[in-house]
C-alpha positions in Angstrom: -3.8 6.4 0.0 -2.3 3.0 0.6 -0.6 1.1 -2.2 -2.0 -2.3 -1.1 -3.1 -3.4 -4.6 0.1 -2.4 -6.4 2.2 -4.2 -3.7 0.0 -7.3 -4.1 0.6 -7.3 -7.9 4.3 -6.8 -7.7 4.7 -9.3 -4.9 2.9 -12.1 -6.7 4.1 -11.4 -10.2 7.8 -10.9 -9.4 7.9 -13.4 -6.5 6.0 -16.1 -8.4 2.2 -16.8 -8.5 0.5 -19.7 -6.7 3.5 -21.9 -7.0 2.9 -22.9 -10.6 6.0 -22.8 -12.7 5.5 -20.9 -15.9 8.0 -20.3 -18.7 6.8 -16.8 -19.7 7.7 -13.7 -17.8 4.4 -12.2 -17.0 5.8 -8.9 -16.1 7.3 -8.5 -19.5 3.9 -8.6 -21.0 2.4 -5.8 -18.9 1.1 -2.8 -20.7 3.8 -0.2 -19.9 3.3 3.2 -21.3 5.4 3.9 -24.4 8.0 6.5 -23.8 7.2 8.3 -27.0 3.6 8.9 -25.8 2.7 12.5 -26.6 1.2 12.9 -23.1 4.7 12.5 -21.7 5.6 15.8 -23.4 3.0 17.8 -21.4 4.3 19.8 -18.5 2.0 18.9 -15.6 1.8 22.3 -13.8 -0.1 23.0 -10.7 -3.7 24.0 -11.4 -4.2 27.7 -12.0 -6.4 29.2 -9.3 -9.0 31.6 -10.8 -11.5 31.1 -8.0 -10.9 29.8 -4.5 -13.2 27.4 -2.7 -14.2 28.8 0.7 -17.0 26.5 2.0 -19.0 23.6 0.5 -22.4 22.7 1.9 -24.2 19.6 0.6 -27.6 18.1 1.1 -27.8 14.6 -0.4 -30.0 11.6 -0.5 -29.6 8.3 -2.3 -31.6 6.3 -4.8 -30.4 2.7 -4.3 -32.4 1.2 -7.2 -30.9 3.6 -9.7 -27.6 4.1 -7.9 -28.1 7.9 -8.0 -27.3 10.7 -5.6 -29.8 13.5 -5.5 -27.9 16.6 -4.3 -28.1 20.2 -3.5 -24.9 22.2 -3.2 -24.2 25.6 -1.8 -20.6 26.6 -2.7 -19.0 29.7 -1.3 -16.1 31.0 -3.4 -14.0 34.1 -4.1 -11.6 35.2 -6.8 -8.1 34.1 -6.0 -6.5 37.4 -7.0 -7.8 38.8 -10.3 -11.4 39.9 -10.7 -13.5 37.5 -12.6 -17.1 37.1 -14.0 -16.9 33.4 -14.6 -16.6 30.1 -12.7 -15.7 26.6 -13.9 -16.5 23.7 -11.7 -15.7 20.0 -12.1 -18.9 18.0 -12.2 -18.5 14.6 -13.8 -21.5 12.8 -15.4 -24.2 14.7 -13.6 -27.7 15.9 -14.5 -27.6 19.6 -13.7 -31.1 20.9 -12.8 -30.5 24.4 -11.5 -27.6 26.8 -11.2 -28.1 30.1 -9.3 -26.3 32.7 -7.3 -27.6 33.1 -3.7 -28.1 36.7 -2.6 -30.1 37.8 0.5 -31.3 34.2 0.9 -32.8 34.1 -2.6 -31.6 32.2 -5.7 -31.1 34.1 -8.9 -30.6 31.8 -11.9 -27.4 32.0 -13.8 -26.5 31.1 -17.4 -24.2 28.1 -17.7 -23.0 25.4 -20.1 -22.2 21.8 -19.3 -20.1 19.3 -21.2 -20.6 16.3 -18.8 -17.2 17.0 -17.2 -17.2 20.7 -16.3 -19.8 23.2 -15.5 -19.1 26.7 -17.0 -21.0 29.4 -15.2 -21.4 33.0 -16.1 -21.6 34.9 -12.9 -24.0 37.8 -12.3 -21.2 40.3 -12.2 -17.5 40.7 -12.1 -16.3 39.8 -8.6 -13.1 41.2 -6.9 -10.8 39.2 -4.8 -12.3 40.9 -1.7 -15.8 39.6 -2.6 -17.2 36.2 -1.9 -20.3 34.7 -3.5 -22.4 31.6 -3.1 -23.4 29.3 -6.0 -26.4 27.0 -5.6 -26.6 23.8 -7.7 -29.4 21.2 -7.8 -28.0 18.1 -9.4 -28.1 14.3 -9.8 -24.9 12.3 -9.6 -24.9 9.1 -11.6 -21.6 7.4 -10.8 -22.3 4.0 -12.3 -22.9 5.6 -15.7 -19.5 7.2 -15.7 -16.8 6.0 -18.1 -13.7 6.5 -16.0 -10.5 4.6 -15.3 -8.4 4.1 -12.2 -4.8 3.1 -11.5 -2.8 0.4 -9.9 -3.3 2.0 -6.5 -6.9 3.1 -7.1 -8.6 0.6 -9.3 -11.7 2.7 -10.1 -12.5 6.4 -10.3 -16.3 6.9 -10.2 -16.2 8.6 -6.8 -19.4 7.2 -5.3 -20.0 3.5 -4.8 -23.2 1.6 -4.0 -22.4 -1.8 -2.6 -25.1 -4.5 -2.9 -27.8 -1.8 -3.1 -30.6 -4.2 -3.9 -29.5 -6.6 -1.1 -29.5 -9.6 -3.5 -26.1 -10.8 -2.4 -26.6 -12.6 1.0 -22.8 -12.6 1.7 -22.4 -8.8 1.3 -23.8 -5.9 3.3 -25.4 -2.9 1.7 -23.1 0.1 1.9 -22.3 3.4 0.3 -18.9 4.9 0.4 -16.9 7.5 -1.6 -13.3 7.6 -2.9 -12.1 11.1 -3.9 -8.5 10.7 -4.8 -7.4 11.6 -7.4 -10.1 13.8 -8.8 -13.2 11.8 -8.3 -15.0 13.8 -5.7 -16.4 15.8 -8.6 -18.3 12.7 -9.6 -20.6 13.2 -6.5 -20.6 16.9 -5.9 -19.6 19.9 -8.0 -16.3 21.5 -6.9 -12.9 22.6 -8.1 -11.4 19.2 -7.9 -7.7 20.1 -7.4 -5.3 19.5 -4.6 -4.4 23.1 -4.2 -8.0 24.0 -3.3 -9.1 23.9 0.3 -12.3 24.7 2.0 -14.5 24.0 5.0 -17.5 21.7 4.6 -20.9 20.7 5.8 -22.7 17.5 4.6 -26.2 16.4 5.4 -27.1 12.8 4.4 -30.6 11.5 4.5 -30.6 7.7 5.0 -32.8 4.9 6.3 -32.8 4.8 10.1 -31.1 1.4 10.3 -28.0 2.9 8.8 -25.2 4.8 10.4 -23.3 7.5 8.6 -19.8 8.9 8.7 -18.2 11.9 7.1 -15.5 14.5 7.8 -15.5 16.5 10.9 -18.1 16.2 13.7 -21.7 14.9 13.7 -23.5 18.1 14.7 -27.1 17.2 14.1 -29.4 14.2 13.6 -33.0 14.7 12.6 -35.7 12.0 12.3 -37.9 12.6 9.2 -41.7 11.9 8.8 -41.0 9.4 6.0 -39.0 7.1 8.4 -35.6 8.4 7.3 -33.0 10.3 9.3 -30.8 13.2 8.2 -27.3 13.3 9.7 -25.3 16.6 9.4 -21.5 16.5 9.6 -19.5 19.7 9.8 -15.8 20.3 9.1 -14.6 23.6 10.5 -11.0 23.4 9.2 -10.2 23.6 5.5 -9.1 20.6 3.5 -9.0 19.6 -0.2 -12.0 18.3 -2.1 -10.4 14.9 -2.8 -10.5 14.3 1.0 -14.2 14.8 1.3 -16.0 11.5 2.2 -19.3 9.8 3.0 -20.0 6.3 4.2 -23.3 4.7 4.9 -24.1 1.2 6.2 -25.0 -1.1 9.1 -21.9 -0.8 11.2 -20.9 -1.4 14.8 -19.2 1.7 16.2 -16.5 1.0 18.8 -15.6 4.1 20.7 -12.1 5.1 21.9 -10.6 8.6 22.7 -7.4 10.6 22.6 -6.9 13.8 24.7 -10.7 14.4 24.8 -11.2 13.8 21.1 -13.4 11.1 19.7 -11.6 8.1 18.2 -13.9 5.5 16.7 -13.8 2.3 14.7 -16.7 1.5 12.3 -16.7 -2.3 11.5 -19.2 -4.8 10.2 -21.0 -6.2 13.2 -19.4 -9.7 13.2 -16.0 -7.9 13.8 -17.2 -5.7 16.6 -15.4 -7.8 19.2 -12.2 -7.6 17.2 -12.2 -3.8 16.6 -9.9 -3.0 19.4 -7.5 -5.7 18.4 -7.4 -4.3 14.9 -7.4 -0.6 15.6 -6.7 -0.3 19.3 -3.2 1.2 18.9 -4.6 4.3 17.2 -4.5 6.5 20.3 -0.9 5.6 21.0 -0.1 6.4 17.4 -1.7 9.8 17.8 0.4 10.5 20.8 3.6 9.2 19.1 3.2 11.2 15.9 2.1 14.3 17.7 5.2 14.1 19.9 7.9 13.4 17.2 6.4 16.1 15.0 6.0 18.6 17.7 2.6 19.3 16.2 -0.5 17.9 17.8 -3.1 16.1 15.7 -5.0 19.1 14.5 -8.5 17.7 13.6 -11.6 17.4 15.7 -11.9 13.6 15.7 -10.4 10.5 14.1 -12.6 7.7 12.8 -11.8 4.6 10.8 -14.3 2.6 8.7 -14.1 -0.4 6.4 -15.8 -0.7 3.0 -16.7 -3.7 1.0 -15.3 -4.0 -2.5 -13.1 -1.0 -1.8 -11.1 0.1 -4.8 -7.8 0.8 -3.0 -6.0 -0.2 0.2 -7.1 2.7 2.3 -7.7 6.4 2.0 -6.9 9.2 4.4 -10.1 11.2 4.2 -9.7 13.9 6.8 -10.8 12.7 10.2 -12.5 9.6 8.5 -10.2 7.1 7.0 -11.7 4.4 4.8 -10.0 1.0 4.8 -10.6 -1.9 2.5 -12.3 -4.9 4.2 -9.0 -6.7 4.4 -8.5 -4.8 7.6 -11.3 -6.8 9.3 -9.4 -9.7 10.8 -10.1 -12.0 13.7 -7.6 -12.4 16.5 -6.5 -15.7 14.8 -5.8 -13.9 11.6 -3.9 -11.1 13.3 -1.4 -13.8 14.6 -0.1 -14.1 11.1 -0.4 -10.5 10.1 3.1 -9.4 11.0 1.8 -5.9 11.9 0.7 -5.3 8.3 -2.6 -3.9 9.4 -0.9 -1.5 11.8 1.3 -0.3 9.0 -1.7 0.6 7.0 -3.3 2.3 10.0 -0.1 4.3 10.7 0.2 5.3 7.0 -3.3 6.8 6.8 -3.1 8.5 10.2 0.2 10.2 9.3 -1.4 11.6 6.2 -3.4 13.8 8.5 -0.3 15.8 8.8 1.3 15.1 5.5 -1.4 15.2 2.9 -4.4 16.5 4.8 -2.8 19.4 6.7 0.0 20.3 4.3 -1.2 19.0 0.9 0.7 18.4 -2.4 -0.1 21.3 -4.7 -0.1 19.0 -7.7 0.1 15.3 -8.4 3.6 15.9 -9.7 4.5 16.6 -6.0 2.7 13.6 -4.6 5.8 12.7 -2.8 5.1 15.2 0.0 2.0 13.2 0.7 2.8 9.6 0.0 6.5 9.3 0.7 5.9 10.7 4.2 3.0 8.3 4.8 5.1 5.4 3.6 7.9 6.4 5.9 5.5 6.8 8.8 5.1 3.0 8.7 8.8 2.7 9.5 8.6 5.2 12.3 5.7 3.4 14.0 7.3 0.0 13.7 10.5 1.3 15.1 8.7 2.9 18.0 6.4 0.1 18.8 8.2 -3.1 17.8 11.8 -2.1 17.5 14.3 -1.2 14.8 14.6 -4.7 13.5 10.9 -4.7 12.6 11.2 -1.3 10.9 14.3 -2.3 9.0 12.7 -5.5 7.8 9.8 -3.4 6.5 12.2 -1.0 4.8 14.0 -3.8 3.1 10.7 -5.1 1.7 9.9 -1.6 0.4 13.4 -1.3 -1.2 13.0 -4.6 -3.0 9.5 -3.6 -4.2 10.8 -0.4 -5.6 13.9 -2.0 -7.3 11.8 -4.7 -8.8 9.4 -2.2 -10.3 12.3 -0.1 -11.6 13.8 -3.2 -13.2 10.6 -4.2 -15.0 8.8 -0.9 -15.6 11.6 1.6 -15.7 12.6 4.3 -13.3 11.4 7.9 -13.0 12.0 11.0 -11.0 10.4 11.2 -7.5 9.0 14.6 -8.4 8.0 14.4 -12.0 6.3 17.1 -14.1 5.8 14.8 -17.1 3.6 11.7 -16.9 1.1 9.9 -19.0 -1.6 10.1 -16.4 -1.9 11.5 -12.9 -2.7 8.0 -11.7 0.8 6.9 -12.8 2.2 8.9 -9.8 0.9 6.3 -7.4 3.8 3.9 -7.8 6.7 2.4 -5.9 8.8 5.4 -6.7 6.4 7.8 -4.9 5.8 5.4 -2.0 8.6 3.0 -1.3 11.5 4.8 -2.8 10.2 8.1 -1.4 10.1 6.5 2.1 13.7 5.3 1.8 14.8 8.8 0.6 13.3 10.3 3.7 15.2 7.7 5.8 18.4 8.8 4.1 17.6 12.4 4.7 17.0 11.7 8.4 20.3 9.9 8.6 22.1 12.7 6.8 21.0 15.5 9.0 20.4 13.6 12.3 17.2 12.9 14.2 16.9 16.2 16.0 17.3 18.3 12.8 15.1 16.0 10.8 12.1 16.1 13.1 12.6 19.9 13.8 12.5 20.4 10.0 9.3 18.5 9.7 7.8 20.6 12.4 8.9 23.8 10.6 7.5 22.5 7.3 4.1 21.7 8.9 3.8 25.0 10.8 4.8 27.0 7.7 2.5 25.1 5.3 -0.5 24.2 7.5 -3.8 24.3 5.6 -1.8 25.2 2.4 -0.7 23.5 -0.8 3.0 22.6 -0.9 5.8 21.1 -2.9 9.1 19.3 -2.4 11.1 22.6 -2.5 9.3 23.8 0.6 10.5 20.7 2.4 14.0 21.4 1.2 13.8 25.0 2.5 12.6 23.8 5.9 15.5 21.5 6.2 17.9 24.2 5.1 16.6 26.7 7.6 16.9 24.2 10.5 20.3 22.8 9.5 21.9 25.9 8.0 23.1 23.6 5.1 22.4 23.9 1.4 20.5 20.7 0.5 20.1 21.2 -3.2 22.5 18.4 -3.9 20.3 15.9 -2.0 17.0 17.0 -3.5 18.4 17.3 -7.1 19.7 13.8 -6.9 16.9 12.0 -5.1 13.8 14.2 -5.7 14.4 15.7 -9.1 16.4 12.8 -10.5 15.9 9.1 -11.0 17.7 5.9 -10.3 20.0 4.9 -7.5 23.8 4.2 -7.2 25.5 0.9 -7.6 28.5 0.6 -5.4 31.5 -1.7 -5.7 33.4 -1.9 -2.4 37.0 -3.2 -2.0 39.7 -3.0 0.7 43.5 -2.7 0.8 45.2 -3.6 4.1 48.8 -2.3 4.7 50.3 -4.0 7.7 53.5 -2.0 7.3 51.6 1.3 7.9 48.7 -0.2 9.9 46.2 1.3 7.5 43.1 0.1 5.6 41.9 1.8 2.5 38.3 1.5 1.5 37.8 1.9 -2.2 34.3 3.0 -3.2 33.3 2.9 -6.9 30.0 3.9 -8.4 29.5 1.4 -11.3 25.9 2.4 -12.4 25.6 2.5 -16.2 24.4 6.1 -16.4 26.7 9.1 -16.1 25.2 10.4 -12.9 27.5 10.6 -9.9 25.8 10.5 -6.6 26.8 12.4 -3.4 26.6 9.8 -0.6 27.1 10.6 3.0 27.6 7.4 5.1 29.2 6.0 8.2 32.0 3.4 8.2 32.4 1.5 11.4 35.8 -0.2 12.1 35.7 -3.1 14.5 39.1 -3.9 16.0 40.4 -5.1 19.3 37.0 -5.3 20.8 36.2 -1.7 20.1 34.2 0.1 17.4 35.3 3.4 15.8 33.0 5.4 13.6 34.1 7.5 10.6 31.6 9.7 8.7 32.6 10.0 5.1 31.1 11.8 2.0 31.4 10.1 -1.4 31.2 12.6 -4.2 33.2 11.1 -7.1 32.9 8.1 -9.3 35.7 6.6 -7.4 36.7 7.6 -3.9 39.1 6.0 -1.4 39.3 6.5 2.3 42.2 5.4 4.4 42.0 4.7 8.1 44.7 3.7 10.6 44.5 1.0 13.2 46.6 -0.5 15.9 45.0 -4.0 15.7 44.0 -5.3 12.4 40.2 -4.9 12.0 37.8 -7.8 12.3 35.3 -5.9 10.2 35.2 -2.7 8.2 31.4 -2.0 7.9 30.6 0.4 5.1 27.3 2.1 5.3 27.2 1.0 8.9 23.7 2.4 9.4 22.5 0.5 6.3 20.4 3.4 5.0 21.9 4.1 1.5 19.4 3.2 -1.3 21.9 1.3 -3.5 22.9 -2.0 -5.0 26.1 -2.9 -3.3 28.8 -5.5 -4.2 31.1 -5.8 -1.1 34.3 -7.8 -1.7 35.4 -9.3 1.6 36.1 -12.6 3.3 33.4 -14.7 4.8 34.9 -14.4 8.3 34.0 -10.7 8.3 30.3 -11.6 7.7 30.4 -14.0 10.5 31.8 -11.3 12.8 29.3 -8.9 11.4 26.4 -11.2 12.3 27.6 -11.5 15.8 28.6 -7.9 16.5 27.1 -5.3 14.1 23.8 -4.0 15.5 21.4 -3.6 12.6 18.8 -6.0 11.1 20.5 -5.5 7.7 23.9 -6.4 9.1 22.5 -9.8 10.1 20.3 -10.2 7.0 23.3 -9.7 4.7 25.4 -12.1 6.7 22.7 -14.7 6.5 22.6 -14.3 2.7 26.3 -14.8 2.5 26.1 -17.9 4.7 23.2 -19.3 2.7 25.3 -18.9 -0.5 28.2 -20.7 1.1 26.4 -23.4 3.2 27.3 -26.2 0.8 31.1 -25.8 1.2 31.8 -23.7 4.3 31.3 -25.1 7.8 31.5 -21.6 9.2 28.5 -20.7 7.1 26.6 -23.6 8.5 27.4 -22.4 12.0 26.2 -19.0 11.2 22.9 -20.3 9.9 22.4 -22.4 13.0 23.1 -19.3 15.1 20.7 -17.2 13.0 17.9 -19.7 13.6 18.0 -18.4 17.2 18.1 -14.7 16.2 16.4 -12.3 18.6 14.1 -11.1 15.8 11.4 -13.5 14.6 11.7 -12.1 11.0 15.3 -13.2 10.7 14.6 -16.6 12.3 11.9 -17.1 9.6 14.1 -15.8 6.9 16.9 -18.1 7.8 14.6 -21.1 7.8 13.7 -20.4 4.2 17.4 -20.3 3.3 18.3 -23.7 4.6 19.3 -26.5 2.2 18.3 -29.5 4.2 19.4 -31.7 1.3 22.9 -31.0 2.5 23.9 -33.5 5.2 26.0 -31.0 7.2 23.3 -28.4 7.1 20.6 -30.9 8.1 22.7 -32.2 11.0 23.5 -28.7 12.4 20.0 -27.2 12.0 17.4 -30.0 12.2 17.2 -30.1 16.1 16.8 -26.3 16.2 14.2 -26.4 13.4 12.1 -29.0 15.2 12.2 -26.9 18.3 11.1 -23.8 16.4 8.2 -25.8 14.7 6.9 -26.9 18.1 7.3 -23.8 20.3 8.6 -20.6 18.7 6.5 -17.7 20.0 6.0 -16.4 16.5 3.4 -18.2 14.4 5.3 -17.1 11.3 8.4 -18.9 12.5 6.5 -22.0 13.4 4.8 -22.1 10.0 8.1 -21.6 8.2 9.8 -24.4 10.2 6.9 -26.7 9.4 7.1 -25.9 5.7 10.8 -26.8 5.7 10.2 -30.0 7.5 7.5 -30.8 5.1 9.9 -30.7 2.2 11.8 -33.7 3.8 8.7 -35.9 3.4 9.8 -37.8 6.5 7.1 -40.0 8.1 8.5 -39.4 11.6 7.1 -35.9 11.4 3.5 -36.9 10.7 2.4 -36.5 14.3 4.1 -33.0 14.4 2.2 -31.9 11.3 -1.1 -33.3 12.7 -0.6 -31.5 15.9 0.0 -28.3 14.0 -3.4 -28.5 12.4 -4.9 -27.7 15.8 -2.8 -24.5 16.2 -4.6 -21.2 16.7 -2.7 -19.7 13.8 -4.2 -20.3 10.3 -0.7 -20.1 8.9 0.6 -22.9 11.2 -2.5 -25.0 10.5 -1.9 -24.6 6.8 1.8 -25.6 7.0 0.9 -28.6 9.1 -1.9 -29.7 6.7 0.4 -29.3 3.7 3.2 -31.3 5.4 0.8 -34.1 6.4 -0.6 -34.3 2.9 2.8 -35.2 1.6 2.9 -38.2 4.0 -0.7 -39.3 4.4 -3.1 -37.7 1.9 -6.2 -39.5 3.3 -5.6 -38.3 6.8 -4.9 -34.7 5.6 -8.1 -34.9 3.6 -10.1 -36.0 6.6 -8.6 -33.1 8.7 -9.2 -30.6 5.9 -12.9 -31.5 6.0 -13.0 -30.8 9.8 -11.2 -27.5 9.3 -13.6 -26.2 6.6 -16.0 -24.5 9.2 -13.3 -22.0 10.4 -11.1 -21.3 7.4 -9.3 -18.1 6.5 -6.1 -16.9 4.9 -3.4 -19.5 4.0 -5.5 -22.3 5.4 -8.0 -21.9 2.5 -5.1 -22.4 0.0 -3.8 -25.4 2.0 -7.2 -27.1 2.0 -7.6 -26.3 -1.7 -4.3 -28.0 -2.4 -5.3 -31.1 -0.5 -8.6 -31.2 -2.5 -6.8 -30.8 -5.8 -4.5 -33.7 -5.0 -7.4 -35.9 -3.8 -9.3 -35.2 -7.0 -12.9 -35.4 -5.7 -15.0 -33.0 -7.8 -17.4 -32.6 -4.9 -14.8 -30.6 -3.0 -14.4 -28.0 -5.8 -17.6 -26.3 -4.4 -15.7 -25.3 -1.3 -12.9 -23.6 -3.2 -15.4 -21.8 -5.4 -17.5 -20.7 -2.5 -14.4 -19.4 -0.6 -13.5 -17.3 -3.7 -17.1 -15.9 -3.8 -16.9 -14.9 -0.2 -13.7 -13.0 -0.7 -14.0 -9.4 -1.9 -12.0 -6.2 -2.1 -8.2 -6.3 -2.4 -8.0 -9.8 -1.0 -10.0 -11.1 -4.0 -7.0 -10.3 -6.3 -4.7 -12.5 -4.2 -7.5 -15.2 -4.0 -7.9 -15.1 -7.8 -4.3 -16.2 -8.5 -4.6 -19.0 -5.9 -7.9 -20.0 -7.5 -6.4 -20.1 -10.9 -3.5 -22.2 -9.5 -6.1 -24.6 -8.1 -8.0 -24.8 -11.4 -4.7 -25.5 -13.2 -4.4 -28.7 -11.2 -7.9 -30.2 -11.4 -9.3 -32.0 -14.4 -13.0 -31.0 -14.2 -14.3 -29.1 -17.1 -17.5 -27.8 -15.2 -15.3 -26.6 -12.3 -12.9 -24.9 -14.7 -15.7 -23.2 -16.5 -17.3 -22.0 -13.3 -14.0 -20.9 -11.8 -12.8 -19.1 -14.9 -16.1 -17.3 -15.1 -15.8 -16.2 -11.5 -12.3 -14.8 -12.1 -13.5 -13.0 -15.3 -16.3 -11.4 -13.2 -13.7 -10.2 -10.8 -11.8 -8.4 -13.6 -15.0 -6.7 -14.6 -15.5 -5.6 -11.0 -11.9 -4.3 -10.6 -12.1 -2.5 -14.0 -8.3 -2.1 -13.9 -6.2 -2.7 -17.0 -3.2 -3.8 -15.1 -5.2 -6.4 -13.1 -6.8 -7.6 -16.3 -3.5 -7.9 -18.2 -1.9 -10.0 -15.5 -5.0 -12.3 -15.3 -5.1 -12.8 -19.0 -1.4 -13.6 -19.1 -1.9 -16.1 -16.3 -4.9 -17.7 -18.1 -2.9 -18.0 -21.3 -0.1 -19.8 -19.4 -2.6 -22.3 -17.8 -4.1 -22.9 -21.2 -0.8 -23.9 -22.6 -0.1 -26.1 -19.5 -3.5 -27.9 -19.9 -2.8 -28.4 -23.6 0.6 -29.9 -22.8 -1.0 -32.2 -20.2 -3.5 -33.4 -22.9 -0.6 -34.7 -25.0 0.3 -37.2 -22.3 -3.2 -38.8 -22.0 -5.8 -40.3 -24.3 -9.6 -40.7 -24.6 -12.0 -38.7 -22.4 -9.2 -37.2 -20.2 -7.5 -35.8 -23.3 -10.8 -34.4 -24.6 -11.6 -32.7 -21.3 -8.2 -31.2 -20.8 -8.4 -29.7 -24.3 -11.8 -28.2 -23.6 -10.4 -26.6 -20.4 -7.4 -25.3 -22.3 -9.6 -23.8 -24.9 -11.9 -22.2 -22.3 -8.9 -20.6 -20.5 -7.7 -19.3 -23.9 -11.0 -17.9 -25.1 -11.8 -16.2 -21.7 -8.3 -14.7 -21.7 -9.0 -13.2 -25.1 -12.4 -11.9 -24.0 -10.9 -10.1 -21.0 -8.1 -8.7 -23.1 -10.5 -7.2 -25.6 -12.1 -5.2 -22.7 -8.8 -3.8 -21.5 -8.7 0.0 -21.8 
């Protein structure tokens, strides 16, 4: 499962939404769970296994009008250990028609009771652990009638989704797809819906012939029926957990690829068929890379990826059949600005096929053994394919996301047996922090031991349920070291260290003492292995140290006074660090230390000192030419061109970057900075940029031109409407808002309507930002209603809370604007303010 929605929320709400300054901290208003909630006192143990799933066979057909699934299930089970005469199956919101035991091919009815969530069956006899039995169930699943809730990572939980089933929406295809995680598979077939259950599977789907289907395993049979339908049978011969079962139905183009004789395929909407290889084409290389580093070949029969409209999460690692949100469907132009984000999602879900699908968390408390690994796989892929700088940039963003969440929502253990709801486990702790913890573990034991430990863990726990302790035991067996200290602090504890670093040089003894202090408020003392690199006389000497006290000091001798003492030289420790040293050491660090973070930190120091320190300006000018595009772009954003010295030193470079940097992200960043100058001499540069292949560069050019010549920008915006995606939509909306022609509001409203899935959340905040700037009551009413409809579709309390807070802020802003005008303008602004306020209150009432 990919955390796309949660990241979007945190990125917008902590980083600032739509550029509209608001006085109230929206995060402070989020509905955090109270710590005294009785649910937090419940120990969340692994599910007790009374019966084990062995095989699940399903025969299903769909009623699009009613949004029902008509199903027949044959479930093979056996007692786990103790003999039993009863069976409890999860079956949410179904009509149960028949329940029977199958013997000699005949159904013998069984007594049962059903409470709308679980089916309690009295078996025909007491079965021993050596005996298996088959239960037959005839049922109707009615997912749209379920009253369920999702989480930040999974915004709904009804298991089975009919998309545009009546075909009334001309902008949306008719599709069916499923989402099983966390325990929603039991909304479309009866099962024991727990992660520590595993079974093989066979699913037959009857659909209209115009549709293609996808499920787990291999398509083993297709049968044309007399009524014009077709039945596809998919078979999965290796066991996996029920939450990983999936189905998808729709009019897709199937683009075929292969890996070592196994099918690799990409299911996309037909307009994106020509882009499928650009989107997913690195999948075979990923399969090779992950199989090699893990020493464990991809174990499943095939690997397919499919997109789903209005998907309730980022992506889901259904075994052999990953489902992605439609945000993955991008043209070659959009991929120019993607910065490998799509590939990170693809990598994440693929790596789950080892960590999550093959070896599966035995409970949601241990979700880290699924999601932390998948998160870290993004780092591994970027490091392999695009270099360590790209991976470290990704890691920094993950660290910032986790630390922001911890600041605003509180920290928790990585493995936690007390939580309000299992959905709460899908957070930045499990994902981003967990990925950083694995990076530290890799650094602590070394690459060879780390990957050999993962190999041992997988071989020991293949097709089993597992927990963090089994990972620890694998690392201990490989390294011969006790690792309890590491796991107790990082897996079974919360927080992170805060380090204060200072230095004492003694020229008489030619020694430098590094003083490390842990200054975090809590009493916990962290054990921190790290490297200290000492740069002196043109040479680098590494010292590996182990901090284990609140205050530790380490003394090193030298013959030439060091130019730099680089603490945590590998830049892997998850900590907040205050490093007390001269700026000259940062300048040296930028030029000589090898890592992305070495340069990033030096750029930050230079940015802070650029107003007064000429050496800082030189460093920034140098960083504008950094080998990695991410740092070039980052440096651009740090420039204060209002400072004459900074402008003189960097403007020629900035102009060159805007015109010809190979990275569209850098070109766009440079244009944005130049746009802030509002200098007429750059008008032609901005106009030229509006013809760039990158939507991001076009957007930056249009925004820059609008500050100089609104009429010309407006004319160009009109020309660009026919091929508009991503940031360019926002740029055009901004031009239209400034121009004030109410006829143009239709474009912005239509673009919002066209957007769906996770991208719609991002678009909603941009749309609200647009509505905050226009004085058109009909447009405001329509737009606010569109956003309200989105909150109903998402059915997510966190999304709704943030939207209502934002609407309240815009209401206040409109009301304040009204005080500065009179007559009809005042009256209209007050109406708009009132509509924002009332709609916010209506949405808030529906928050569950």
